[in-house]
Amino acid sequence: MTPTRFVQLWTHRYHKYTHILKAHGLGYMAWLHFQLVKWRTGGKKKLVAVIRTEHFGDIVTAEPISRYLRTLYPDSYIVWFVKPAFRELVSANPSIDEVFAEFCVTQRQTLLKTGIFDQVHELQFSNNNHCPVCQVFVDNPVAVGRHINIHNYFNYGNLLEVFAQTGDLIPERSTFPADDQPRLYLLDKHRSRVNALGLPERFIVVHCRSNYAPKDWPHERWEQLIDWLLLHYECSVVEVGLSSNLEITAPGYINLCGKLSIPETAEVIRRAELFAGLDSGPSHLANASGVFGIILMGSLNEFPTYNPYCGSYGRQENAVFVRQPGVPCAALPFEFVKEKIAAVLDNRLVNNTSRS
């Protein structure tokens, strides 16, 4: 072993094992915190843990579960586990008593193994229970027992129904028994930030790049579509997301990628005439915002057709799915997508204009 390789190896081990040690320490500190919670409530309230830590579209979709749990545990202290980056999505939810921004999976497992929680509902399976630093995967026994995994989960329903099943809240392959329309809880600071952007009065929001390439539509076709939208409709086009791979210089196109928090993105979407995008996090924000959605979808891995949405998008009451059975999103022809979008826009924009 060369000296350089030796240093690299032990540097890696140092970071890994100090991370694990910190995770265990933080787990026991959290146990003390929840002991104090029990003490403050006189031990009269059950502690209920809800675990849905990522991704932000999944957290938005799972929101109806918070309200359903409050009906099941009206007098309990409900704690939602989430990754720190997504804390704002849950922090203002009135059905949740506390948001626990976890350090990593090891911290969470250390805490749960103390038995401090009276009830645990895990709304995920092993691929969501992974810490790359600790190099561990943790399985959800309920998901394992019901054979729900990353390869077959859409065979069990939409995302809300899958999460409710992995959390042992509903029977296997059953529908969600309560209001399934996701809600957002935005604050004045989010509205003020968007006010400061000075957005045009009328605009369409687009989201053109997901975090999973098989869900994407080629950027050249997005550029072609946006140019066509700007030419044929009296609306600006606002792109949202983490980053953009588009090269558009036409007047009326506004690139907000990477400039907004998730709640601020939701507020921008809420103000739009409509949303056009992929099966991705922002489309779930659009569903929860009540904005009409045009969703480009295709076959995905083992699923030739699938429906991830609950609520009005899931029933296609407030959305149109643009897809061809068995065809991946990347292969959807431009003319096919344009015709589907034109049919929606020609109806909705005329109707919106007549109301204004």
Tab-separated table of C-alpha atoms in Angstrom:
chain	number	residue	atom	x	y	z
A	1	MET	CA	0.000	0.000	0.000
A	2	THR	CA	1.384	3.377	-0.999
A	3	PRO	CA	1.630	6.191	1.603
A	4	THR	CA	-0.997	8.179	-0.304
A	5	ARG	CA	-3.431	5.265	-0.326
A	6	PHE	CA	-2.729	4.629	3.383
A	7	VAL	CA	-3.616	8.245	4.238
A	8	GLN	CA	-6.764	8.105	2.106
A	9	LEU	CA	-7.898	4.878	3.767
A	10	TRP	CA	-7.477	6.135	7.311
A	11	THR	CA	-8.965	9.538	6.489
A	12	HIS	CA	-12.044	7.726	5.197
A	13	ARG	CA	-12.200	5.533	8.292
A	14	TYR	CA	-11.791	8.537	10.577
A	15	HIS	CA	-14.694	10.389	8.974
A	16	LYS	CA	-16.861	7.272	8.909
A	17	TYR	CA	-16.367	6.261	12.528
A	18	THR	CA	-16.559	9.789	13.933
A	19	HIS	CA	-19.816	10.170	12.000
A	20	ILE	CA	-21.166	6.924	13.474
A	21	LEU	CA	-20.085	7.961	16.985
A	22	LYS	CA	-21.789	11.332	16.554
A	23	ALA	CA	-24.941	9.643	15.260
A	24	HIS	CA	-25.173	7.422	18.339
A	25	GLY	CA	-24.535	10.386	20.624
A	26	LEU	CA	-27.218	12.462	18.943
A	27	GLY	CA	-29.602	9.525	19.169
A	28	TYR	CA	-29.255	9.353	22.948
A	29	MET	CA	-29.514	13.142	23.237
A	30	ALA	CA	-32.793	12.931	21.309
A	31	TRP	CA	-33.940	10.215	23.719
A	32	LEU	CA	-33.356	12.635	26.613
A	33	HIS	CA	-35.312	15.308	24.759
A	34	PHE	CA	-38.318	13.047	24.296
A	35	GLN	CA	-38.078	11.899	27.905
A	36	LEU	CA	-38.545	15.568	28.799
A	37	VAL	CA	-41.514	15.752	26.434
A	38	LYS	CA	-43.108	12.840	28.274
A	39	TRP	CA	-42.323	14.449	31.609
A	40	ARG	CA	-43.876	17.774	30.537
A	41	THR	CA	-47.066	16.005	29.472
A	42	GLY	CA	-47.192	14.026	32.684
A	43	GLY	CA	-46.834	10.798	30.729
A	44	LYS	CA	-50.430	11.146	29.577
A	45	LYS	CA	-49.689	11.588	25.882
A	46	LYS	CA	-48.489	8.801	23.659
A	47	LEU	CA	-45.426	9.546	21.562
A	48	VAL	CA	-46.103	8.718	17.905
A	49	ALA	CA	-43.291	8.732	15.324
A	50	VAL	CA	-43.947	9.216	11.605
A	51	ILE	CA	-40.969	8.556	9.338
A	52	ARG	CA	-40.920	10.048	5.847
A	53	THR	CA	-37.554	11.699	5.469
A	54	GLU	CA	-37.269	12.281	1.699
A	55	HIS	CA	-37.844	13.176	-1.163
A	56	PHE	CA	-39.745	16.440	-1.018
A	57	GLY	CA	-42.422	15.328	-3.488
A	58	ASP	CA	-42.962	12.212	-1.377
A	59	ILE	CA	-43.253	14.306	1.786
A	60	VAL	CA	-45.865	16.542	0.155
A	61	THR	CA	-47.791	13.502	-1.079
A	62	ALA	CA	-47.728	11.950	2.391
A	63	GLU	CA	-49.236	15.065	4.028
A	64	PRO	CA	-52.780	13.605	4.226
A	65	ILE	CA	-51.357	10.936	6.530
A	66	SER	CA	-50.597	13.614	9.129
A	67	ARG	CA	-54.270	14.578	9.284
A	68	TYR	CA	-55.365	10.946	9.306
A	69	LEU	CA	-52.996	10.196	12.185
A	70	ARG	CA	-54.408	13.106	14.154
A	71	THR	CA	-57.847	11.467	13.921
A	72	LEU	CA	-56.350	8.154	15.079
A	73	TYR	CA	-54.332	9.736	17.894
A	74	PRO	CA	-56.208	12.931	18.841
A	75	ASP	CA	-54.455	13.334	22.196
A	76	SER	CA	-50.993	12.065	21.247
A	77	TYR	CA	-47.733	13.895	20.583
A	78	ILE	CA	-46.956	13.302	16.896
A	79	VAL	CA	-43.359	13.666	15.681
A	80	TRP	CA	-42.485	13.700	11.961
A	81	PHE	CA	-38.959	12.528	11.059
A	82	VAL	CA	-37.456	14.301	8.065
A	83	LYS	CA	-34.110	15.266	6.599
A	84	PRO	CA	-33.093	18.834	7.559
A	85	ALA	CA	-33.385	20.119	3.973
A	86	PHE	CA	-37.122	19.356	3.978
A	87	ARG	CA	-38.006	20.558	7.456
A	88	GLU	CA	-39.920	23.610	6.236
A	89	LEU	CA	-42.385	21.393	4.390
A	90	VAL	CA	-43.632	19.962	7.683
A	91	SER	CA	-42.854	22.577	10.333
A	92	ALA	CA	-46.083	24.599	9.906
A	93	ASN	CA	-48.362	21.561	9.666
A	94	PRO	CA	-50.947	21.946	12.477
A	95	SER	CA	-51.427	18.170	12.711
A	96	ILE	CA	-47.789	17.686	13.741
A	97	ASP	CA	-46.516	18.532	17.238
A	98	GLU	CA	-42.816	18.395	16.413
A	99	VAL	CA	-40.530	17.963	13.412
A	100	PHE	CA	-37.422	15.885	14.049
A	101	ALA	CA	-34.669	16.793	11.594
A	102	GLU	CA	-32.564	13.664	11.734
A	103	PHE	CA	-28.795	13.593	11.382
A	104	CYS	CA	-28.797	10.206	9.688
A	105	VAL	CA	-30.402	6.762	9.724
A	106	THR	CA	-28.084	5.553	12.511
A	107	GLN	CA	-29.193	8.362	14.807
A	108	ARG	CA	-32.829	7.505	14.129
A	109	GLN	CA	-32.315	3.786	14.759
A	110	THR	CA	-30.444	4.513	17.992
A	111	LEU	CA	-33.355	6.637	19.160
A	112	LEU	CA	-36.074	4.169	18.135
A	113	LYS	CA	-34.320	1.245	19.787
A	114	THR	CA	-34.681	2.972	23.159
A	115	GLY	CA	-38.431	2.328	22.940
A	116	ILE	CA	-39.258	5.954	23.751
A	117	PHE	CA	-42.005	6.036	21.114
A	118	ASP	CA	-45.261	4.278	21.825
A	119	GLN	CA	-46.090	3.947	18.135
A	120	VAL	CA	-43.916	4.119	15.003
A	121	HIS	CA	-45.249	4.469	11.462
A	122	GLU	CA	-42.515	4.136	8.853
A	123	LEU	CA	-43.679	5.449	5.491
A	124	GLN	CA	-40.720	4.143	3.507
A	125	PHE	CA	-38.635	1.116	2.659
A	126	SER	CA	-34.953	0.227	2.516
A	127	ASN	CA	-33.852	2.512	-0.310
A	128	ASN	CA	-35.024	5.515	1.751
A	129	ASN	CA	-33.394	4.142	4.899
A	130	HIS	CA	-29.802	4.516	3.814
A	131	CYS	CA	-26.846	6.459	5.190
A	132	PRO	CA	-23.954	6.556	2.691
A	133	VAL	CA	-21.469	7.549	5.420
A	134	CYS	CA	-22.443	4.801	7.863
A	135	GLN	CA	-22.852	2.501	4.836
A	136	VAL	CA	-25.982	0.881	6.235
A	137	PHE	CA	-29.435	0.101	4.865
A	138	VAL	CA	-32.310	-0.348	7.294
A	139	ASP	CA	-35.409	-2.277	6.279
A	140	ASN	CA	-38.964	-1.513	7.302
A	141	PRO	CA	-40.404	-4.806	8.630
A	142	VAL	CA	-43.915	-3.901	7.475
A	143	ALA	CA	-42.750	-3.225	3.910
A	144	VAL	CA	-40.715	-6.439	3.941
A	145	GLY	CA	-43.675	-8.436	5.232
A	146	ARG	CA	-45.900	-7.041	2.497
A	147	HIS	CA	-43.194	-7.474	-0.155
A	148	ILE	CA	-43.222	-3.759	-1.041
A	149	ASN	CA	-39.933	-2.602	-2.507
A	150	ILE	CA	-38.397	-0.230	-5.034
A	151	HIS	CA	-39.073	-2.644	-7.889
A	152	ASN	CA	-42.817	-3.148	-7.373
A	153	TYR	CA	-44.235	-0.381	-5.182
A	154	PHE	CA	-46.488	1.139	-7.857
A	155	ASN	CA	-48.296	-2.201	-8.032
A	156	TYR	CA	-49.714	-1.292	-4.609
A	157	GLY	CA	-51.365	2.003	-5.574
A	158	ASN	CA	-50.365	5.648	-5.709
A	159	LEU	CA	-47.601	6.999	-3.485
A	160	LEU	CA	-49.929	8.001	-0.656
A	161	GLU	CA	-51.460	4.525	-0.592
A	162	VAL	CA	-48.027	2.885	-0.722
A	163	PHE	CA	-46.783	4.992	2.197
A	164	ALA	CA	-49.914	4.258	4.226
A	165	GLN	CA	-49.386	0.538	3.604
A	166	THR	CA	-45.701	0.572	4.577
A	167	GLY	CA	-46.704	2.484	7.704
A	168	ASP	CA	-49.213	-0.262	8.582
A	169	LEU	CA	-52.034	2.290	8.516
A	170	ILE	CA	-54.220	0.565	5.929
A	171	PRO	CA	-54.580	-3.030	4.705
A	172	GLU	CA	-52.479	-4.258	1.814
A	173	ARG	CA	-53.554	-2.966	-1.628
A	174	SER	CA	-56.350	-0.811	-0.219
A	175	THR	CA	-57.283	2.814	-0.860
A	176	PHE	CA	-56.608	5.667	1.526
A	177	PRO	CA	-59.666	5.981	3.814
A	178	ALA	CA	-59.612	9.756	4.392
A	179	ASP	CA	-59.207	13.039	2.494
A	180	ASP	CA	-56.366	12.324	0.075
A	181	GLN	CA	-55.785	15.848	-1.256
A	182	PRO	CA	-52.313	17.006	-0.137
A	183	ARG	CA	-52.001	20.463	1.409
A	184	LEU	CA	-49.189	22.975	1.753
A	185	TYR	CA	-48.575	25.174	4.776
A	186	LEU	CA	-46.825	28.284	3.504
A	187	LEU	CA	-45.840	31.240	5.668
A	188	ASP	CA	-45.864	35.011	5.154
A	189	LYS	CA	-42.103	34.994	4.635
A	190	HIS	CA	-42.516	32.725	1.612
A	191	ARG	CA	-45.162	34.991	0.113
A	192	SER	CA	-43.052	38.094	0.792
A	193	ARG	CA	-40.032	36.568	-0.912
A	194	VAL	CA	-42.068	35.763	-4.014
A	195	ASN	CA	-43.666	39.229	-3.965
A	196	ALA	CA	-40.164	40.672	-4.179
A	197	LEU	CA	-39.493	38.800	-7.432
A	198	GLY	CA	-41.862	41.061	-9.349
A	199	LEU	CA	-43.258	38.245	-11.455
A	200	PRO	CA	-45.599	39.056	-14.347
A	201	GLU	CA	-49.329	38.905	-13.744
A	202	ARG	CA	-49.864	35.858	-15.944
A	203	PHE	CA	-47.376	33.063	-16.360
A	204	ILE	CA	-47.028	29.333	-16.871
A	205	VAL	CA	-44.630	27.420	-14.618
A	206	VAL	CA	-42.513	24.676	-16.165
A	207	HIS	CA	-40.250	22.117	-14.561
A	208	CYS	CA	-37.996	20.457	-17.117
A	209	ARG	CA	-35.420	18.418	-15.223
A	210	SER	CA	-36.046	15.779	-12.553
A	211	ASN	CA	-33.589	14.083	-10.198
A	212	TYR	CA	-33.979	10.825	-12.121
A	213	ALA	CA	-32.994	10.817	-15.796
A	214	PRO	CA	-35.507	8.134	-16.954
A	215	LYS	CA	-38.332	10.557	-16.071
A	216	ASP	CA	-36.942	13.397	-18.205
A	217	TRP	CA	-37.899	14.783	-21.597
A	218	PRO	CA	-34.991	15.963	-23.811
A	219	HIS	CA	-33.973	19.569	-23.199
A	220	GLU	CA	-34.083	20.366	-26.934
A	221	ARG	CA	-37.799	19.588	-26.958
A	222	TRP	CA	-38.399	21.680	-23.855
A	223	GLU	CA	-36.659	24.590	-25.562
A	224	GLN	CA	-38.819	24.077	-28.641
A	225	LEU	CA	-41.965	23.855	-26.506
A	226	ILE	CA	-41.211	27.008	-24.493
A	227	ASP	CA	-40.441	28.990	-27.658
A	228	TRP	CA	-43.791	27.822	-29.044
A	229	LEU	CA	-45.629	28.769	-25.828
A	230	LEU	CA	-44.140	32.265	-25.824
A	231	LEU	CA	-45.016	32.748	-29.475
A	232	HIS	CA	-48.634	31.576	-29.311
A	233	TYR	CA	-49.888	32.560	-25.830
A	234	GLU	CA	-49.919	35.857	-23.949
A	235	CYS	CA	-48.178	34.408	-20.921
A	236	SER	CA	-44.651	34.435	-19.619
A	237	VAL	CA	-42.953	31.115	-18.853
A	238	VAL	CA	-41.221	30.652	-15.488
A	239	GLU	CA	-38.880	27.685	-15.047
A	240	VAL	CA	-38.371	26.274	-11.557
A	241	GLY	CA	-36.151	23.506	-10.198
A	242	LEU	CA	-32.663	22.943	-8.858
A	243	SER	CA	-30.906	23.712	-12.120
A	244	SER	CA	-31.708	24.335	-15.767
A	245	ASN	CA	-30.131	22.802	-18.839
A	246	LEU	CA	-32.048	25.029	-21.243
A	247	GLU	CA	-30.639	27.744	-23.463
A	248	ILE	CA	-33.471	30.206	-24.002
A	249	THR	CA	-33.067	33.935	-24.620
A	250	ALA	CA	-36.593	34.762	-25.782
A	251	PRO	CA	-38.389	37.595	-23.968
A	252	GLY	CA	-40.944	36.282	-21.492
A	253	TYR	CA	-38.831	33.373	-20.243
A	254	ILE	CA	-37.768	33.646	-16.593
A	255	ASN	CA	-35.289	31.191	-15.069
A	256	LEU	CA	-35.720	30.804	-11.300
A	257	CYS	CA	-33.852	27.493	-11.046
A	258	GLY	CA	-31.672	27.285	-7.941
A	259	LYS	CA	-32.945	30.634	-6.637
A	260	LEU	CA	-35.838	29.548	-4.432
A	261	SER	CA	-36.462	27.383	-1.403
A	262	ILE	CA	-38.981	24.575	-1.757
A	263	PRO	CA	-41.817	26.561	-0.076
A	264	GLU	CA	-40.987	29.595	-2.234
A	265	THR	CA	-41.149	27.380	-5.311
A	266	ALA	CA	-44.560	26.203	-4.124
A	267	GLU	CA	-45.725	29.805	-3.806
A	268	VAL	CA	-44.571	30.611	-7.341
A	269	ILE	CA	-46.428	27.553	-8.640
A	270	ARG	CA	-49.536	28.526	-6.674
A	271	ARG	CA	-49.692	31.864	-8.523
A	272	ALA	CA	-49.333	30.354	-11.998
A	273	GLU	CA	-52.022	29.985	-14.639
A	274	LEU	CA	-50.996	26.341	-14.824
A	275	PHE	CA	-48.072	23.983	-14.318
A	276	ALA	CA	-46.367	21.933	-17.045
A	277	GLY	CA	-43.684	19.514	-15.982
A	278	LEU	CA	-42.455	16.031	-15.257
A	279	ASP	CA	-43.326	13.409	-12.680
A	280	SER	CA	-41.156	15.042	-10.024
A	281	GLY	CA	-41.231	17.005	-6.776
A	282	PRO	CA	-42.574	20.290	-8.211
A	283	SER	CA	-45.538	18.470	-9.768
A	284	HIS	CA	-46.534	17.325	-6.273
A	285	LEU	CA	-46.256	20.939	-5.106
A	286	ALA	CA	-48.574	21.883	-7.974
A	287	ASN	CA	-51.062	19.200	-6.922
A	288	ALA	CA	-51.051	20.495	-3.351
A	289	SER	CA	-51.346	24.110	-4.577
A	290	GLY	CA	-54.511	23.456	-6.554
A	291	VAL	CA	-52.946	24.560	-9.849
A	292	PHE	CA	-53.995	22.726	-13.000
A	293	GLY	CA	-51.198	20.414	-14.124
A	294	ILE	CA	-49.971	19.093	-17.457
A	295	ILE	CA	-47.684	16.193	-16.583
A	296	LEU	CA	-45.326	14.559	-19.081
A	297	MET	CA	-45.057	10.906	-18.119
A	298	GLY	CA	-43.805	7.703	-19.666
A	299	SER	CA	-43.115	4.114	-18.802
A	300	LEU	CA	-40.774	3.882	-15.836
A	301	ASN	CA	-38.532	0.905	-15.146
A	302	GLU	CA	-40.886	-2.009	-14.392
A	303	PHE	CA	-44.020	0.151	-14.755
A	304	PRO	CA	-45.365	0.641	-18.322
A	305	THR	CA	-48.107	2.864	-16.890
A	306	TYR	CA	-48.373	4.185	-13.360
A	307	ASN	CA	-49.988	6.982	-11.344
A	308	PRO	CA	-47.983	8.412	-8.443
A	309	TYR	CA	-50.518	11.096	-7.503
A	310	CYS	CA	-53.270	11.220	-4.931
A	311	GLY	CA	-56.008	13.839	-4.697
A	312	SER	CA	-57.227	15.811	-7.704
A	313	TYR	CA	-54.150	14.988	-9.803
A	314	GLY	CA	-54.510	11.293	-9.105
A	315	ARG	CA	-58.118	11.352	-10.286
A	316	GLN	CA	-57.085	13.602	-13.211
A	317	GLU	CA	-59.735	16.104	-12.175
A	318	ASN	CA	-57.188	18.928	-12.128
A	319	ALA	CA	-54.470	17.468	-14.342
A	320	VAL	CA	-53.816	15.886	-17.710
A	321	PHE	CA	-51.222	13.144	-18.101
A	322	VAL	CA	-49.372	13.435	-21.408
A	323	ARG	CA	-48.156	9.934	-22.215
A	324	GLN	CA	-48.279	6.968	-24.542
A	325	PRO	CA	-48.551	3.495	-22.915
A	326	GLY	CA	-45.209	1.720	-22.788
A	327	VAL	CA	-43.284	4.715	-24.185
A	328	PRO	CA	-40.639	6.337	-21.926
A	329	CYS	CA	-40.949	10.062	-21.361
A	330	ALA	CA	-37.760	10.750	-23.347
A	331	ALA	CA	-39.340	9.203	-26.449
A	332	LEU	CA	-42.547	11.265	-26.439
A	333	PRO	CA	-42.678	13.096	-29.801
A	334	PHE	CA	-42.718	16.891	-29.724
A	335	GLU	CA	-45.832	17.192	-31.897
A	336	PHE	CA	-47.736	14.765	-29.677
A	337	VAL	CA	-46.851	16.743	-26.538
A	338	LYS	CA	-47.575	20.084	-28.203
A	339	GLU	CA	-51.022	18.975	-29.351
A	340	LYS	CA	-51.958	17.694	-25.895
A	341	ILE	CA	-50.784	20.930	-24.239
A	342	ALA	CA	-52.479	23.114	-26.861
A	343	ALA	CA	-55.806	21.390	-26.210
A	344	VAL	CA	-55.545	22.305	-22.523
A	345	LEU	CA	-54.219	25.827	-23.012
A	346	ASP	CA	-56.731	26.821	-25.679
A	347	ASN	CA	-59.517	25.958	-23.260
A	348	ARG	CA	-58.089	27.123	-19.940
A	349	LEU	CA	-56.409	30.366	-20.982
A	350	VAL	CA	-59.505	31.509	-22.881
A	351	ASN	CA	-61.667	30.658	-19.862
A	352	ASN	CA	-59.302	32.433	-17.484
A	353	THR	CA	-59.264	35.497	-19.716
A	354	SER	CA	-63.061	35.615	-19.817
A	355	ARG	CA	-63.201	35.558	-16.013
A	356	SER	CA	-60.662	38.355	-15.543
